[in-house]
Coordinates of C-alpha atoms in Angstrom, one line a residue:
P2 CA -22.5 6.3 -8.8
D3 CA -20.2 9.0 -10.4
I4 CA -23.0 10.9 -11.2
Y5 CA -23.7 11.4 -7.6
F6 CA -20.4 13.0 -7.0
Y7 CA -20.7 15.6 -10.2
W8 CA -24.9 16.2 -9.3
G9 CA -23.3 17.5 -5.5
L10 CA -20.9 19.5 -7.1
L11 CA -23.2 21.3 -9.2
L12 CA -25.5 21.9 -6.3
Y13 CA -22.5 23.0 -4.5
D14 CA -22.0 25.3 -7.4
I15 CA -25.2 26.8 -7.5
G16 CA -25.7 27.5 -3.9
R17 CA -27.8 24.2 -2.8
Y18 CA -25.3 23.0 0.1
D19 CA -28.2 20.8 2.1
A20 CA -28.7 19.5 -1.4
A21 CA -25.0 18.7 -1.9
V22 CA -24.4 16.7 1.5
T23 CA -27.6 14.5 0.3
A24 CA -25.6 13.7 -3.0
Y25 CA -22.7 12.9 -1.2
N26 CA -24.3 10.8 1.3
Q27 CA -26.2 8.6 -1.2
L28 CA -22.3 8.3 -2.9
I29 CA -20.8 7.0 0.4
A30 CA -24.1 5.0 1.0
L31 CA -23.2 3.5 -2.2
G32 CA -19.8 2.7 -1.3
H33 CA -17.8 5.1 -2.0
A34 CA -16.5 5.6 1.7
E35 CA -13.0 5.3 0.6
N36 CA -13.1 8.2 -1.4
G37 CA -11.1 10.7 -0.1
A38 CA -12.7 13.5 -2.4
V39 CA -16.4 12.9 -1.2
Y40 CA -15.5 13.8 2.1
Q41 CA -13.8 16.8 1.3
A42 CA -16.7 18.0 -1.1
R43 CA -19.0 16.9 1.9
A44 CA -17.0 19.0 4.4
E45 CA -17.1 22.1 1.9
A46 CA -21.0 22.3 1.4
L47 CA -21.1 21.3 5.2
R48 CA -18.9 24.2 6.0
R49 CA -21.0 26.4 3.8
L50 CA -24.1 25.4 6.1
D51 CA -21.9 26.6 9.7
R52 CA -22.0 22.6 10.4
A53 CA -18.0 23.4 11.6
E54 CA -18.1 20.2 13.6
D55 CA -19.6 17.8 11.1
A56 CA -17.1 19.4 8.3
L57 CA -13.8 18.9 10.6
A58 CA -15.0 15.3 10.5
D59 CA -15.1 14.6 7.2
Y60 CA -11.9 16.8 6.5
D61 CA -10.0 14.6 8.9
R62 CA -11.6 11.3 7.0
A63 CA -10.4 13.2 3.9
A64 CA -7.0 13.8 5.4
A65 CA -6.5 10.4 6.5
L66 CA -7.6 9.3 2.8
L67 CA -5.4 11.8 1.1
P68 CA -2.6 12.0 3.2
N69 CA -0.9 14.6 0.3
D70 CA -3.4 16.6 -0.4
L71 CA -2.0 19.9 1.2
S72 CA -5.7 22.0 0.1
L73 CA -7.1 20.1 3.2
A74 CA -5.0 21.3 5.8
V75 CA -6.0 24.7 5.4
S76 CA -9.5 24.0 4.6
R77 CA -9.6 22.3 7.8
L78 CA -7.9 25.4 9.4
H79 CA -10.9 27.5 8.1
A80 CA -13.4 25.5 9.2
R81 CA -12.2 25.7 12.6
M82 CA -11.8 29.1 12.3
K83 CA -15.5 29.1 12.7

């Protein structure tokens, strides 16, 4: 299952944000719904797709799972500014 995470990161890096979201969706469907990094990564891809509301929901989920990650607060502010 980690392959979907790394595949999503690769797709994101080459600008294929829709495909990255699909990879993260597959990872969540496989039972990795408690992994904050997955939600954070999907939120970043959603933000690039101008899907701010969806991105905010994922940032919120990631923040709940990773309460000490200060980068999430910055990312959520960026998403809210859209």
